[in-house]
Coordinates of C-alpha atoms in Angstrom, one line a residue:
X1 CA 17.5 18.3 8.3
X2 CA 15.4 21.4 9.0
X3 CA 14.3 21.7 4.9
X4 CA 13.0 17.8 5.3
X5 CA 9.4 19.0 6.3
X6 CA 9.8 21.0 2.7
X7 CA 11.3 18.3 1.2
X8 CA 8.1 16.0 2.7
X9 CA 5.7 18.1 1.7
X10 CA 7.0 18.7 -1.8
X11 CA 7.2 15.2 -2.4
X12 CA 3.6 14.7 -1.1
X13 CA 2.5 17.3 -3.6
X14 CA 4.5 15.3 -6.8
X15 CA 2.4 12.0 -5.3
X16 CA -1.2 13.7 -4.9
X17 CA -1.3 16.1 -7.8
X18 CA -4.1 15.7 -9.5
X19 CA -2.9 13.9 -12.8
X20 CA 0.0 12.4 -14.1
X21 CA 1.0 15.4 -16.3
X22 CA 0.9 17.4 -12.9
X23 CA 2.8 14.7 -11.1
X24 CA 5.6 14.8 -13.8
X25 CA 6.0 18.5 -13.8
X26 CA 6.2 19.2 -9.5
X27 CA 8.7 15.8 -9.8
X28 CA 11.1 17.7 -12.9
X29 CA 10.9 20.8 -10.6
X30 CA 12.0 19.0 -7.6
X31 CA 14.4 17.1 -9.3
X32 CA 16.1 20.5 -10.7
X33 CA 15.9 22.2 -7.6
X34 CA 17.3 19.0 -5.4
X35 CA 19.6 17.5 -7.8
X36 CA 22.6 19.0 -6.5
X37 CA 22.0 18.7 -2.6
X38 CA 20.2 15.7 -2.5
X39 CA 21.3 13.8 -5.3
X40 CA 20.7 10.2 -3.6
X41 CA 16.9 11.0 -3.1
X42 CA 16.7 12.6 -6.4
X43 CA 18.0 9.3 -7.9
X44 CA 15.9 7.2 -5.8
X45 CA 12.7 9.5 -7.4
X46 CA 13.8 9.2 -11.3
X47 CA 14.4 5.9 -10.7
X48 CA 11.0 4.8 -9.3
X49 CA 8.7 7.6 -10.3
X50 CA 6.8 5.7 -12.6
X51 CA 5.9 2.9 -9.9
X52 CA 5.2 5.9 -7.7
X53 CA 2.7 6.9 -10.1
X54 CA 0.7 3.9 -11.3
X55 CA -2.0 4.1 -9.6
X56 CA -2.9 7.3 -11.6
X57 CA -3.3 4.7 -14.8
X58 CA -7.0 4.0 -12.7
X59 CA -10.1 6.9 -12.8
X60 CA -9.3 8.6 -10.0
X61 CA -12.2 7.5 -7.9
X62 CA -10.4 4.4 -7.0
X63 CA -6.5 6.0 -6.5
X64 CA -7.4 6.5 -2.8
X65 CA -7.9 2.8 -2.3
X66 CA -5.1 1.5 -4.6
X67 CA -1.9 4.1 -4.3
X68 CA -1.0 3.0 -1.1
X69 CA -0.4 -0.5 0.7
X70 CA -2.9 -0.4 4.0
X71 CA -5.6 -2.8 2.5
X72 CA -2.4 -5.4 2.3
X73 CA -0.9 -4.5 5.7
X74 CA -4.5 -4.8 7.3
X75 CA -4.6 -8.2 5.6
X76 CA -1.4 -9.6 7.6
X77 CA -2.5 -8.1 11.0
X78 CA -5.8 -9.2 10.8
X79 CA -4.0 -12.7 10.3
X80 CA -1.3 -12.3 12.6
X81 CA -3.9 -11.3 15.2
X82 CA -6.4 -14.6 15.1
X83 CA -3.5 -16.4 14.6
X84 CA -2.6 -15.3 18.6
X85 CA -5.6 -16.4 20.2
X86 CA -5.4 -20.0 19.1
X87 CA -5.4 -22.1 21.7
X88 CA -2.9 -24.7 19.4
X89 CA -0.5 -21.6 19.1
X90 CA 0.5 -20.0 22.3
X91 CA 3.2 -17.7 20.9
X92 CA 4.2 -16.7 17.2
X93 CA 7.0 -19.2 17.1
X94 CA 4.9 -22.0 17.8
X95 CA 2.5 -21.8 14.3
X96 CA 5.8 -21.5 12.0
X97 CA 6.5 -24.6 11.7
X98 CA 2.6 -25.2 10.4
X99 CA 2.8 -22.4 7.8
X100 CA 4.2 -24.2 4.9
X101 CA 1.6 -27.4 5.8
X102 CA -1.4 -28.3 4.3
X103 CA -3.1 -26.8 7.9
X104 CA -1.8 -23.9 7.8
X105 CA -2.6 -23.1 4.5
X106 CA -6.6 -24.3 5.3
X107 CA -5.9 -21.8 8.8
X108 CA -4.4 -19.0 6.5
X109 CA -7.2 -19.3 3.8
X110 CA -9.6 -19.2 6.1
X111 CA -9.0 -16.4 7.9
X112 CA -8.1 -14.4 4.5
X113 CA -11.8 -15.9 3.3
X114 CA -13.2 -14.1 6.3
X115 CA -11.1 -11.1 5.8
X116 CA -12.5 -10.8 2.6
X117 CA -16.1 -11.0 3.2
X118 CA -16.0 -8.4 5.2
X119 CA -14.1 -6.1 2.8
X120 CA -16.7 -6.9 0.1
X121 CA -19.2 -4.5 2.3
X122 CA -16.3 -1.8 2.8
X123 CA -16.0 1.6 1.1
X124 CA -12.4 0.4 -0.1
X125 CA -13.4 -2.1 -2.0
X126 CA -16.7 -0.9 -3.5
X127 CA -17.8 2.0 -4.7
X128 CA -21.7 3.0 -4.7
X129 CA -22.6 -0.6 -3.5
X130 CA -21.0 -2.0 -6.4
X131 CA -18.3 -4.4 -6.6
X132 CA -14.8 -2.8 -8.2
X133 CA -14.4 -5.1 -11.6
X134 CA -10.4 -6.5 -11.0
X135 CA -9.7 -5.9 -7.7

C-alpha cells in the first residue's frame, strides 16, 4: 500500500502523456515493471488501455473536455437536483414511478434542454466562441 501514490502517479503519467506513442511506451514500462507484483491491475490496463486512450484520437485541444466523464455526471446532478425542488416530488422515490412516462420524459428533456443552453456558452463545449463540430 505505501508504493500506491507511485503506482497513482505513474498511471497518471501513462493517461496525460502527451501523445499516444508516449502513452504506449510509460504503459509497456509499467506493465514490465508491475507485471509480477500487481498482476491484476496490470491486466485490467492491457486490457482497457486502448479505451483509456481514445480520447487522444481528437487534436489535443479538446482531450481536456472529452477524456474524462464530469460534463455527463454534471448532467445527472443538475437533473437530480431540479428534480428535488418540485413541488409534485417531495422525495426521490416519489418521481420514479413518472420516469418511464410520457411526463417524465417532457420533465427530463426539459431540464437536459436547459442544461444544454447553458453549456453552449461554456469553455467545455466551445472553443474560441465557436461551437465544437460533433459534440
Amino acid at each position: 500500500k505505501t508504493e500506491w501514490p507511485l503506482i497513482k502517479a505513474k498511471l497518471r503519467k501513462i493517461y496525460y502523456a502527451p501523445n499516444s506513442l508516449e502513452a504506449k511506451a510509460q504503459a509497456q514500462m509499467f506493465i514490465e515493471e508491475y507485471r509480477e507484483v500487481y498482476p491484476a491491475l496490470v491486466k485490467c490496463l492491457q486490457k482497457d488501455f486502448d479505451a483509456c486512450i481514445a480520447y487522444m484520437n481528437y487534436p489535443p485541444i479538446r482531450w481536456k473536455h472529452i477524456r474524462t466523464t464530469n460534463i455527463i455526471e454534471r448532467s445527472f446532478k443538475e437533473v437530480k437536483r431540479r428534480v428535488k425542488v418540485m413541488e409534485q416530488f417531495p422525495t426521490e422515490e416519489s418521481c420514479l414511478p413518472v420516469w418511464g412516462t410520457q411526463t417524465g420524459i417532457r420533465i427530463l428533456f426539459t431540464l437536459l434542454r436547459a442544461q444544454n443552453e447553458i453549456w453552449e456558452g461554456s469553455s467545455a463545449i466551445s472553443l474560441a466562441g465557436k461551437p465544437i463540430k460533433g459534440f
